[in-house]
Coordinates of C-alpha atoms and ligand atoms in Angstrom, one line a residue:
Chain C
M4 CA 83.8 129.1 113.7
N5 CA 87.0 127.6 112.2
R6 CA 88.1 128.9 108.9
A7 CA 91.4 129.2 107.0
T8 CA 92.0 133.0 106.5
R9 CA 92.5 132.4 102.8
D10 CA 88.8 131.6 102.5
P11 CA 87.3 134.9 103.5
F12 CA 90.1 136.6 101.6
G13 CA 88.9 135.1 98.3
E14 CA 85.3 135.6 99.0
T15 CA 85.7 139.3 100.0
L16 CA 87.8 140.0 96.9
A17 CA 85.2 138.4 94.6
R18 CA 82.4 140.3 96.3
L19 CA 84.1 143.7 96.1
G20 CA 85.5 143.0 92.6
K21 CA 82.0 142.8 91.1
T22 CA 81.3 146.4 91.9
D23 CA 84.8 148.0 92.0
E24 CA 86.3 147.9 88.5
R25 CA 89.7 149.2 89.7
I26 CA 90.4 145.8 91.3
V27 CA 92.7 143.5 89.4
V28 CA 94.1 140.1 90.6
L29 CA 97.1 138.1 89.5
D30 CA 98.1 134.6 90.4
A31 CA 101.0 132.3 89.7
D32 CA 99.4 128.8 89.1
L33 CA 98.0 128.5 92.6
S34 CA 94.7 130.2 92.3
E35 CA 92.7 127.4 93.8
S36 CA 95.0 127.3 96.8
T37 CA 95.2 131.0 97.4
R38 CA 91.4 131.3 96.7
S39 CA 92.0 134.0 94.1
A40 CA 90.0 131.6 91.9
K41 CA 86.9 133.0 93.5
F42 CA 87.7 136.4 92.0
A43 CA 88.6 134.8 88.7
E44 CA 85.1 133.3 88.6
A45 CA 83.4 136.6 89.5
C46 CA 85.5 138.9 87.3
P47 CA 87.3 136.9 84.6
E48 CA 88.3 139.9 82.6
R49 CA 90.3 141.4 85.5
F50 CA 92.0 138.2 86.6
F51 CA 95.4 137.4 85.2
E52 CA 96.9 133.9 85.3
M53 CA 100.6 134.5 85.1
G54 CA 101.8 130.9 85.3
I55 CA 104.7 130.0 87.5
Q56 CA 106.3 133.5 87.2
E57 CA 106.1 135.3 90.5
A58 CA 108.7 138.0 89.7
N59 CA 106.9 138.9 86.4
M60 CA 103.6 138.9 88.2
I61 CA 104.7 141.3 90.9
S62 CA 106.3 143.9 88.6
T63 CA 103.3 143.7 86.2
A64 CA 101.0 144.4 89.2
A65 CA 103.1 147.5 89.9
G66 CA 102.6 148.7 86.4
L67 CA 98.8 148.1 86.6
A68 CA 98.7 150.1 89.8
S69 CA 100.3 153.1 88.1
T70 CA 97.2 153.2 85.8
G71 CA 94.9 153.5 88.8
K72 CA 94.2 149.9 89.4
I73 CA 94.2 148.3 92.8
A74 CA 96.2 145.1 92.4
F75 CA 96.4 141.9 94.4
C76 CA 99.2 139.4 93.6
C77 CA 98.7 136.0 95.1
S78 CA 100.8 132.9 95.7
F79 CA 102.1 130.9 98.6
S80 CA 103.9 133.4 100.8
C81 CA 107.3 131.6 100.4
F82 CA 107.3 132.0 96.6
I83 CA 106.0 135.5 96.4
T84 CA 107.9 137.2 99.2
S85 CA 111.1 135.6 98.0
R86 CA 110.9 137.9 95.0
F87 CA 112.0 140.6 97.4
D88 CA 113.7 142.8 94.8
Q89 CA 110.6 143.1 92.7
I90 CA 108.5 144.0 95.8
K91 CA 111.2 146.4 96.9
V92 CA 111.7 148.3 93.6
S93 CA 108.6 147.8 91.5
V94 CA 106.1 147.9 94.3
A95 CA 107.3 149.7 97.3
Y96 CA 109.6 152.2 95.7
N97 CA 106.9 153.2 93.3
N98 CA 104.4 153.4 96.2
A99 CA 102.2 151.2 94.1
R100 CA 98.8 150.2 95.3
V101 CA 99.7 146.5 95.2
T102 CA 98.9 144.0 97.9
I103 CA 101.3 141.0 98.0
V104 CA 99.0 138.2 99.2
G105 CA 101.0 135.3 100.7
T106 CA 98.9 132.3 101.7
H107 CA 100.2 129.1 103.3
A108 CA 102.3 131.1 105.8
G109 CA 104.5 129.5 108.4
C110 CA 105.0 125.9 109.5
G111 CA 101.2 125.5 109.5
V112 CA 101.6 124.4 105.9
G113 CA 102.5 120.9 107.3
P114 CA 103.7 117.9 105.2
D115 CA 105.0 119.8 102.2
G116 CA 108.0 120.8 104.3
Y117 CA 110.3 123.7 104.5
T118 CA 110.4 124.9 100.9
Q119 CA 106.7 125.6 100.9
M120 CA 106.8 127.4 104.3
A121 CA 107.3 131.2 104.6
L122 CA 109.2 131.7 107.9
E123 CA 111.1 134.8 106.9
D124 CA 108.5 136.8 105.0
V125 CA 107.5 139.2 107.8
A126 CA 111.2 139.9 108.6
M127 CA 112.0 140.8 105.0
L128 CA 109.0 142.8 104.1
R129 CA 108.9 144.8 107.4
T130 CA 112.1 146.5 106.2
L131 CA 110.2 148.4 103.4
P132 CA 109.2 151.7 105.0
N133 CA 105.9 152.3 103.2
L134 CA 104.7 148.7 102.9
A135 CA 102.0 147.6 105.4
V136 CA 102.5 144.1 106.9
L137 CA 99.1 142.7 107.9
Q138 CA 98.2 139.3 109.4
P139 CA 94.6 138.6 110.4
A140 CA 93.9 136.2 113.3
D141 CA 90.5 135.0 112.1
D142 CA 87.9 135.1 109.3
L143 CA 86.2 138.3 110.6
E144 CA 89.4 140.2 110.7
T145 CA 90.5 139.0 107.2
T146 CA 87.3 140.3 105.6
Q147 CA 87.7 143.7 107.2
I148 CA 91.3 143.9 106.2
V149 CA 90.5 143.2 102.6
E150 CA 87.7 145.8 102.8
Y151 CA 90.2 148.3 104.3
L152 CA 92.9 147.6 101.6
I153 CA 90.4 148.3 98.8
G154 CA 88.5 151.1 100.5
Q155 CA 91.1 153.1 102.3
H156 CA 94.7 151.9 102.1
D157 CA 96.7 154.0 99.6
G158 CA 100.0 152.2 99.1
P159 CA 101.7 148.8 99.1
A160 CA 100.8 146.0 101.5
F161 CA 101.6 142.4 102.4
L162 CA 98.7 140.3 103.5
R163 CA 99.8 137.0 105.3
L164 CA 97.2 134.2 105.3
T165 CA 96.9 130.7 106.6
R166 CA 96.4 127.4 104.8
Q167 CA 95.0 125.8 107.9
K168 CA 91.8 126.6 109.7
V169 CA 92.0 128.9 112.7
P170 CA 89.3 129.4 115.3
R171 CA 87.5 132.7 115.5
V172 CA 88.9 135.0 118.3
H173 CA 86.7 138.1 117.8
H174 CA 83.1 138.9 118.5
E175 CA 80.7 139.6 115.6
N176 CA 80.8 143.4 116.4
Y177 CA 84.6 143.6 116.2
R178 CA 86.0 146.5 114.2
F179 CA 89.5 146.3 112.7
A180 CA 91.5 149.5 113.1
Y181 CA 94.6 149.7 110.9
G182 CA 97.9 150.2 112.8
R183 CA 96.2 149.8 116.2
A184 CA 97.0 146.9 118.5
D185 CA 93.9 144.8 119.3
R186 CA 93.8 144.0 123.1
L187 CA 91.8 140.8 123.6
R188 CA 92.4 140.2 127.3
E189 CA 93.6 142.2 130.3
G190 CA 96.4 141.1 132.6
S191 CA 99.0 142.5 134.9
D192 CA 101.7 139.8 135.3
L193 CA 102.6 139.1 131.7
A194 CA 101.7 140.4 128.3
I195 CA 101.3 137.8 125.5
I196 CA 101.4 139.2 122.0
G197 CA 100.2 137.0 119.1
T198 CA 99.6 137.4 115.5
G199 CA 97.7 135.3 112.9
A200 CA 97.3 131.6 113.6
T201 CA 98.8 131.9 117.1
V202 CA 96.3 134.3 118.7
H203 CA 93.8 131.7 119.8
A204 CA 96.5 129.6 121.4
A205 CA 97.7 132.7 123.3
L206 CA 94.1 133.2 124.6
A207 CA 93.8 129.6 125.6
A208 CA 97.2 129.7 127.4
A209 CA 96.3 133.0 129.2
S210 CA 93.1 131.5 130.4
R211 CA 95.0 128.4 131.8
L212 CA 97.5 130.7 133.4
G213 CA 94.6 132.7 134.9
D214 CA 93.3 129.5 136.5
E215 CA 96.7 129.3 138.3
G216 CA 96.5 132.8 139.5
I217 CA 98.8 134.3 136.8
S218 CA 97.3 137.3 135.2
A219 CA 98.3 137.5 131.5
S220 CA 97.0 139.9 128.9
V221 CA 96.6 139.0 125.3
T222 CA 97.1 141.4 122.4
N223 CA 96.6 140.6 118.7
I224 CA 98.9 142.4 116.4
H225 CA 97.2 142.4 112.9
T226 CA 99.4 145.3 111.7
I227 CA 103.0 144.2 112.2
S228 CA 104.2 147.2 110.2
P229 CA 103.7 150.0 111.1
L230 CA 103.7 148.6 114.6
D231 CA 101.5 150.3 117.3
Q232 CA 104.5 151.5 119.4
D233 CA 102.3 153.2 122.0
A234 CA 100.5 150.0 122.7
I235 CA 103.7 148.0 123.1
G236 CA 105.0 150.8 125.4
Q237 CA 101.9 150.5 127.5
L238 CA 102.2 146.7 127.8
A239 CA 105.7 147.2 129.0
A240 CA 104.7 149.7 131.5
E241 CA 101.8 147.5 132.8
T242 CA 103.8 144.2 133.2
G243 CA 107.5 144.7 132.3
K244 CA 107.3 141.1 130.8
L245 CA 106.3 140.5 127.2
M246 CA 106.1 137.3 125.2
T247 CA 105.6 137.2 121.5
V248 CA 104.2 134.2 119.7
E249 CA 104.2 133.8 115.9
D250 CA 104.4 131.1 113.2
H251 CA 107.5 132.7 111.8
S252 CA 111.2 132.8 112.6
V253 CA 112.0 134.4 116.0
I254 CA 114.2 136.7 114.1
G255 CA 112.8 139.8 112.5
G256 CA 109.1 139.1 112.7
L257 CA 106.6 140.2 115.3
G258 CA 109.2 139.4 118.1
G259 CA 111.8 141.4 116.4
A260 CA 109.5 144.3 115.8
V261 CA 108.3 144.3 119.5
C262 CA 111.9 144.1 120.8
E263 CA 112.9 147.1 118.6
A264 CA 110.0 149.1 119.9
L265 CA 110.9 148.2 123.5
A266 CA 114.6 149.0 123.1
A267 CA 113.8 152.4 121.7
T268 CA 111.5 153.6 124.4
H269 CA 110.4 151.1 127.1
P270 CA 113.2 148.7 128.0
A271 CA 111.5 145.5 129.3
M272 CA 112.1 141.7 129.1
C273 CA 110.7 140.1 126.0
H274 CA 110.7 136.4 125.2
R275 CA 110.1 135.4 121.6
V276 CA 108.3 132.2 120.7
G277 CA 108.6 131.0 117.1
L278 CA 110.8 129.0 114.9
R279 CA 114.5 128.7 115.6
E280 CA 115.4 126.4 112.8
F281 CA 114.3 125.4 109.2
G282 CA 110.8 124.0 109.0
E283 CA 110.2 120.4 108.0
S284 CA 107.5 118.0 107.0
G285 CA 104.9 117.0 109.6
S286 CA 101.2 117.6 110.3
P287 CA 100.4 121.3 111.2
E288 CA 99.4 120.1 114.7
E289 CA 102.7 118.3 115.3
L290 CA 104.7 121.2 114.1
F291 CA 102.8 123.7 116.2
A292 CA 103.4 121.4 119.2
K293 CA 107.1 121.1 118.3
H294 CA 107.6 124.8 118.1
H295 CA 105.4 125.6 121.1
L296 CA 102.8 127.5 119.1
D297 CA 99.8 125.6 120.4
A298 CA 98.0 126.4 123.7
E299 CA 100.1 123.9 125.6
G300 CA 103.3 125.2 124.2
V301 CA 102.5 128.9 124.8
Y302 CA 101.4 128.0 128.4
R303 CA 104.8 126.2 129.0
E304 CA 106.8 129.0 127.4
A305 CA 105.0 131.5 129.6
K306 CA 105.7 129.5 132.8
S307 CA 109.3 129.0 132.1
F308 CA 109.8 132.7 131.1
L309 CA 108.2 133.8 134.4
E310 CA 110.2 131.3 136.4
R311 CA 113.4 132.4 134.7
L312 CA 112.6 136.0 135.7
G313 CA 111.8 134.9 139.2
Chain W
M1 CA 130.3 93.0 69.9
G2 CA 127.6 95.2 68.5
S3 CA 125.0 92.5 68.9
D4 CA 126.1 91.8 72.5
K5 CA 125.5 95.4 73.3
A6 CA 122.1 95.2 71.7
T7 CA 121.2 92.1 73.8
D8 CA 122.4 93.9 77.0
R9 CA 120.3 96.9 76.1
E10 CA 117.3 94.6 75.5
R11 CA 117.9 92.9 78.8
L12 CA 118.0 96.2 80.6
V13 CA 114.8 97.4 78.9
A14 CA 113.1 94.3 80.1
Q15 CA 114.4 94.8 83.6
L16 CA 113.2 98.5 83.6
E17 CA 109.9 97.4 82.3
A18 CA 109.5 94.9 85.1
K19 CA 110.4 97.5 87.7
A20 CA 108.1 100.2 86.5
P21 CA 104.8 98.9 87.8
R22 CA 106.4 98.1 91.1
Y23 CA 107.7 101.7 91.4
R24 CA 104.3 103.0 90.5
V25 CA 102.7 100.9 93.2
D26 CA 105.3 102.2 95.7
I27 CA 104.6 105.8 94.8
L28 CA 100.9 105.3 95.3
E29 CA 101.3 103.5 98.6
M30 CA 103.7 106.2 99.8
L31 CA 101.3 109.0 99.0
C32 CA 98.3 107.2 100.4
E33 CA 100.1 106.6 103.6
A34 CA 101.3 110.3 103.7
E35 CA 97.7 111.5 103.0
S36 CA 99.3 114.3 100.9
G37 CA 101.7 114.8 98.0
H38 CA 101.8 114.8 94.2
P39 CA 100.8 111.6 92.3
G40 CA 100.4 113.0 88.8
G41 CA 103.9 114.4 88.4
S42 CA 105.5 111.5 90.2
L43 CA 103.9 108.9 87.9
S44 CA 104.8 110.9 84.8
A45 CA 108.4 111.1 85.9
I46 CA 109.1 107.6 87.2
D47 CA 110.2 106.0 83.9
L48 CA 112.7 108.8 83.3
V49 CA 114.1 108.7 86.8
S50 CA 114.3 104.9 86.8
A51 CA 116.2 105.0 83.4
I52 CA 118.6 107.6 84.6
Y53 CA 119.5 105.8 87.8
H54 CA 119.7 102.3 86.4
Y55 CA 121.3 103.1 83.1
K56 CA 123.4 106.2 83.4
L57 CA 124.2 107.2 87.0
R58 CA 127.6 106.3 88.3
H59 CA 126.9 106.3 92.0
R60 CA 127.4 104.4 95.2
P61 CA 124.3 104.0 97.3
D62 CA 126.6 102.9 100.2
D63 CA 128.8 106.0 99.7
P64 CA 126.3 108.6 98.6
L65 CA 128.7 111.5 98.9
W66 CA 131.4 110.0 96.7
A67 CA 133.0 113.0 95.1
D68 CA 133.2 111.7 91.6
R69 CA 129.6 110.5 91.4
D70 CA 127.2 111.6 88.7
R71 CA 124.5 113.9 90.1
F72 CA 120.7 113.8 89.9
I73 CA 118.9 117.0 90.6
M74 CA 115.1 116.8 90.9
S75 CA 114.3 120.4 90.0
K76 CA 110.6 119.7 90.1
G77 CA 111.0 118.8 93.8
H78 CA 107.3 117.8 94.3
G79 CA 108.0 114.8 92.0
V80 CA 110.5 113.3 94.6
P81 CA 108.4 110.3 95.5
A82 CA 109.5 108.9 92.1
Q83 CA 113.1 109.4 93.2
Y84 CA 112.6 107.9 96.6
A85 CA 111.0 104.8 95.1
V86 CA 114.1 104.2 92.9
M87 CA 116.6 105.1 95.7
S88 CA 115.0 102.7 98.1
D89 CA 115.2 99.9 95.5
L90 CA 118.9 100.7 95.0
G91 CA 119.6 100.4 98.7
Y92 CA 120.0 104.1 99.7
F93 CA 117.7 103.4 102.6
E94 CA 115.5 100.7 104.1
R95 CA 112.3 100.1 102.2
D96 CA 110.2 100.7 105.3
K97 CA 111.3 104.3 105.3
L98 CA 109.0 104.8 102.2
W99 CA 106.0 104.8 104.4
T100 CA 107.3 107.7 106.5
L101 CA 107.2 110.1 103.6
R102 CA 106.2 113.6 104.7
K103 CA 105.9 112.6 108.4
L104 CA 107.5 114.4 111.3
G105 CA 111.2 113.5 111.5
S106 CA 111.3 111.5 108.3
P107 CA 114.4 111.8 106.0
L108 CA 111.8 111.6 103.2
Q109 CA 110.8 115.2 103.3
G110 CA 107.9 116.4 101.2
H111 CA 110.4 118.0 98.9
P112 CA 114.0 116.7 98.6
C113 CA 116.5 118.0 101.0
T114 CA 120.3 117.4 101.0
H115 CA 120.7 117.4 104.8
W116 CA 117.8 115.1 105.5
L117 CA 118.8 112.4 103.0
A118 CA 122.3 111.6 101.7
G119 CA 122.0 110.9 98.0
I120 CA 119.9 114.0 97.4
D121 CA 122.2 116.3 95.4
A122 CA 120.2 119.5 95.7
S123 CA 117.4 120.7 98.0
T124 CA 114.5 121.8 95.8
G125 CA 110.8 122.6 96.0
S126 CA 110.8 126.2 94.9
L127 CA 110.5 125.7 91.1
G128 CA 112.9 127.1 88.6
Q129 CA 116.2 126.9 90.6
G130 CA 117.4 123.4 89.9
L131 CA 118.8 124.1 86.4
S132 CA 121.0 126.9 87.7
V133 CA 122.2 124.6 90.5
A134 CA 122.9 121.9 87.9
Q135 CA 124.9 124.5 86.0
G136 CA 127.0 125.3 89.0
V137 CA 127.6 121.6 89.7
G138 CA 128.5 121.0 86.1
I139 CA 131.1 123.8 86.0
G140 CA 132.4 122.9 89.4
L141 CA 133.0 119.3 88.3
R142 CA 134.7 120.5 85.2
L143 CA 137.0 122.7 87.2
S144 CA 137.8 119.7 89.4
R145 CA 138.6 117.7 86.3
S146 CA 135.9 115.2 87.1
K147 CA 134.2 113.3 84.3
A148 CA 131.0 113.1 86.3
H149 CA 127.7 114.0 84.6
V150 CA 124.7 116.0 85.9
Y151 CA 121.1 115.0 85.2
C152 CA 118.4 117.6 85.9
L153 CA 114.7 116.7 85.8
M154 CA 112.3 119.6 85.2
G155 CA 108.6 120.2 84.8
D156 CA 106.8 122.0 82.0
G157 CA 105.0 124.4 84.3
E158 CA 108.3 125.0 86.0
T159 CA 109.7 126.1 82.6
Q160 CA 107.7 129.3 82.9
E161 CA 110.0 130.6 85.6
G162 CA 112.3 133.4 84.3
Q163 CA 115.3 131.8 86.0
V164 CA 115.1 128.8 83.7
W165 CA 115.8 131.0 80.8
E166 CA 118.6 132.8 82.5
A167 CA 120.2 129.4 83.0
A168 CA 119.4 128.4 79.4
M169 CA 121.4 131.5 78.3
S170 CA 124.4 131.1 80.6
M171 CA 124.8 127.4 80.2
A172 CA 125.2 127.9 76.4
K173 CA 127.8 130.6 77.1
Y174 CA 129.8 128.4 79.4
R175 CA 129.3 125.3 77.2
V176 CA 128.1 123.2 80.1
D177 CA 128.1 120.0 78.2
N178 CA 128.2 117.8 81.3
V179 CA 124.6 118.6 82.2
T180 CA 121.6 116.9 80.6
V181 CA 118.2 118.3 81.2
I182 CA 115.2 116.0 80.9
L183 CA 111.8 117.7 80.7
D184 CA 108.9 115.7 82.0
Y185 CA 106.5 117.2 79.5
N186 CA 103.2 116.0 80.9
K187 CA 101.3 119.1 79.6
A188 CA 99.5 119.9 82.9
Q189 CA 100.2 122.0 86.0
I190 CA 98.0 123.2 88.9
D191 CA 95.6 125.8 87.4
G192 CA 95.1 123.9 84.2
L193 CA 96.8 122.6 81.1
T194 CA 100.2 124.2 80.5
R195 CA 99.1 125.5 77.1
D196 CA 96.2 127.4 78.8
V197 CA 98.0 128.6 81.9
M198 CA 101.1 130.0 80.1
D199 CA 102.1 128.2 76.9
I200 CA 105.8 127.3 76.7
E201 CA 105.8 126.3 73.0
P202 CA 107.5 126.2 70.6
L203 CA 109.8 124.6 73.1
A204 CA 112.4 122.8 70.9
D205 CA 112.9 125.9 68.8
K206 CA 113.4 128.0 72.0
W207 CA 116.1 125.8 73.4
R208 CA 117.8 125.5 70.0
A209 CA 117.7 129.2 69.7
F210 CA 119.4 129.5 73.0
G211 CA 122.2 127.2 71.7
W212 CA 121.2 123.8 73.2
H213 CA 121.3 120.4 71.7
V214 CA 117.6 119.2 71.7
Q215 CA 116.0 115.8 71.3
T216 CA 112.4 114.8 71.5
I217 CA 111.2 111.4 72.8
D218 CA 108.4 109.4 74.3
G219 CA 109.1 109.6 78.0
H220 CA 107.5 106.2 78.7
D221 CA 109.4 104.3 76.1
Y222 CA 112.6 103.0 77.6
R223 CA 114.4 102.3 74.3
Q224 CA 113.9 105.9 73.4
I225 CA 115.0 107.2 76.8
L226 CA 118.2 105.2 76.8
A227 CA 119.1 106.2 73.3
A228 CA 118.5 109.9 74.1
L229 CA 120.6 109.7 77.3
D230 CA 123.4 108.2 75.3
Q231 CA 123.2 110.8 72.6
A232 CA 123.0 113.6 75.2
A233 CA 126.2 112.4 77.0
A234 CA 128.1 112.3 73.7
V235 CA 127.3 116.0 72.8
Q236 CA 130.3 118.2 73.2
G237 CA 130.5 122.0 73.7
Q238 CA 126.7 122.4 74.3
P239 CA 124.3 121.6 77.1
S240 CA 121.7 119.0 76.2
Y241 CA 117.9 119.1 76.5
I242 CA 115.6 116.1 76.2
I243 CA 111.9 116.8 75.7
A244 CA 110.2 113.7 77.1
H245 CA 106.6 113.6 76.2
T246 CA 104.8 112.0 79.2
I247 CA 101.4 111.5 80.6
K248 CA 100.5 112.9 84.0
G249 CA 99.3 110.1 86.3
K250 CA 100.7 107.5 83.8
G251 CA 99.6 104.0 84.6
V252 CA 96.4 104.9 86.5
S253 CA 93.6 105.6 84.0
F254 CA 91.5 107.7 86.3
M255 CA 94.5 110.0 86.9
E256 CA 95.5 110.1 83.2
Q257 CA 91.9 111.2 82.4
N258 CA 92.0 114.0 85.0
P259 CA 95.6 115.1 85.1
V260 CA 95.0 118.5 86.6
S261 CA 92.9 117.3 89.5
W262 CA 95.5 114.7 90.3
H263 CA 98.4 117.1 90.5
G264 CA 98.5 117.6 94.3
V265 CA 95.9 115.4 95.8
S266 CA 96.9 112.1 97.3
P267 CA 94.8 109.0 96.6
N268 CA 92.7 107.7 99.5
R269 CA 92.8 104.0 100.3
E270 CA 90.0 103.1 97.9
D271 CA 91.6 105.1 95.0
T272 CA 95.0 103.5 95.8
D273 CA 93.6 100.0 95.8
R274 CA 91.8 100.6 92.5
A275 CA 95.0 102.2 91.0
I276 CA 97.2 99.4 92.2
A277 CA 94.8 96.7 90.9
E278 CA 94.9 98.3 87.5
I279 CA 98.7 98.6 87.4
R280 CA 99.1 94.9 88.5
K281 CA 96.6 93.7 86.0
R282 CA 98.2 95.5 83.1
A283 CA 101.7 94.2 84.2
G284 CA 100.4 90.7 84.8
I285 CA 101.7 90.7 88.4
D286 CA 99.5 88.8 90.8
A287 CA 98.9 90.3 94.1
K288 CA 100.8 87.7 96.1
E289 CA 103.9 88.1 94.1
A290 CA 103.7 91.8 94.4
V291 CA 104.0 91.9 98.2
R292 CA 107.8 92.0 98.6
Ligands
TPP4 C1 108.5 129.0 92.7 C2 107.3 128.1 92.9 N1 106.1 128.6 92.6 C3 105.0 127.8 92.8 C4 105.1 126.5 93.3 C5 103.9 125.7 93.6 N2 103.8 124.5 92.6 C6 104.2 123.3 93.0 S1 104.0 122.2 91.7 C7 103.4 123.4 90.7 C8 103.1 123.1 89.3 C9 104.2 122.5 88.6 O1 103.9 122.1 87.3 P1 105.0 121.3 86.5 O2 106.3 121.9 86.5 O3 104.4 121.1 85.1 O4 105.1 119.9 87.3 P2 104.3 118.5 87.0 O5 103.1 118.7 86.2 O6 105.3 117.7 86.4 O7 104.0 118.0 88.4 C10 103.4 124.6 91.4 C11 102.9 125.9 90.8 C12 106.4 126.1 93.6 N3 106.7 124.8 94.1 N4 107.5 126.9 93.3

């Protein structure tokens, strides 16, 4: 099952919106692309087309939330998370029940190039103490995260979604648990930690390493903030060698979060795979290959990391 | 004298009119080859971009960073195929480069970028920023005692961004009269027609109220474009705004009829051939002559 995570997002929002009148959705001239149009079709009276006005949209959503609504603001992640001050003050500092939905995350955007790619969004939003940073790895997880945000989560959140299709990595009976690392494969030589669109590549690489007698575990981090510190500590204790893989800058995202956790309690070597430069135009596949985010790249990064450590 | 000027002007209009269908064909071929991109807003902008480059811009394609050059800022960055088509014709880069648009390693990035392509005066692609950049360039040139002028091309949907109105206010305060804004007013954006998504009217009144010199023209009529550019350059003490009424997808009837659907979808080979045939037929170019 290959699906872009924005698809189950829109479908779940539309399904729940029909019965939960607290839900309101705002978009900034990208409703087809973000899939919020599905909600607009189902609940037109609770959908707000704000035009190309991301800042206005975000603060408006915070106001809506203060009247008991559960608000979702949608755009490409680059355009919405760059309105950081509105997210910081209107949303986070009011502890508003607003989810910032950023689709088209990372270099997976492809030919549009750097200005349409969010490569810094996790780094920025992770600094807000009460704002949950969530990134699903596949369609199943996306649906459950949206259900969780509406059913249980009482505060601000950032939901990071892909434009491109990603293969399913979970079984049908998978259960999402907020704030808990999701261990997908056991291993004792190396711990690979992925999030979002890179998780399936991490699994494929681990399986290839396994064929060569290298035992690599794979953990999916869907909740980047607050990070499951205990799970990171345990991975460090098990292997002493961790490798993060994300479609994001190597600075401040999953890799940064894992290194912070390690430095605080479980010093261990950690190698960060991700972008080290601006993004650029190219096909998603070419860009994933260039930045070693595909199965081949993750495999090679793991090998060279282990060789370096001897 | 006066009549010589008039003949020169007519000659230029004829040249621009001859170039227009060729640029349109190049835009379509580029986007078809790239398998992504924005045809509607490139085709609505091309006559404006072409007129600015050929009539107004003091620039040196072989010395693109010449300090005293006039600047062109494509604030609606997704419309950059129009700019690439003109730049290649002017010799900024080899024509073959056009077919690398949006491909890995190409200087022709999906949205314009200063460090990928010399001759691009501002990296854009996040809407609403270009006008403020143009303001900074305008003030900077003035401080440097340069006579250079700045042209900034914007979109109507883009005009919804709050930052545009911040620039509108500050540019009047600083009397940035060496910047001319041209609005590619094609009335459509992504989620629908601009008046339905978030109406920006009454537009001329708004800009006038902010202290700008405002003109309204047909953005596909070269005589009107040239006259408006002249008038804008002559304005002193005020920034200048040209509302150019345009048609999204101009020149390709199936795009003109469906402007919203053709915002960000590239034409496939069949669409492209159909579109090019129509453009050539209208312009009376036969297919053999068109292959340059
Ligand atoms: C800040 C920002 N928000 C959203 C987008 C996505 N986007 C690209 S083009 C576009 C519509 C632009 O409409 P308009 O300015 O009218 O351009 P045109 O119709 O001339 O193509 C949008 C919303 C963007 N590039 N930047």
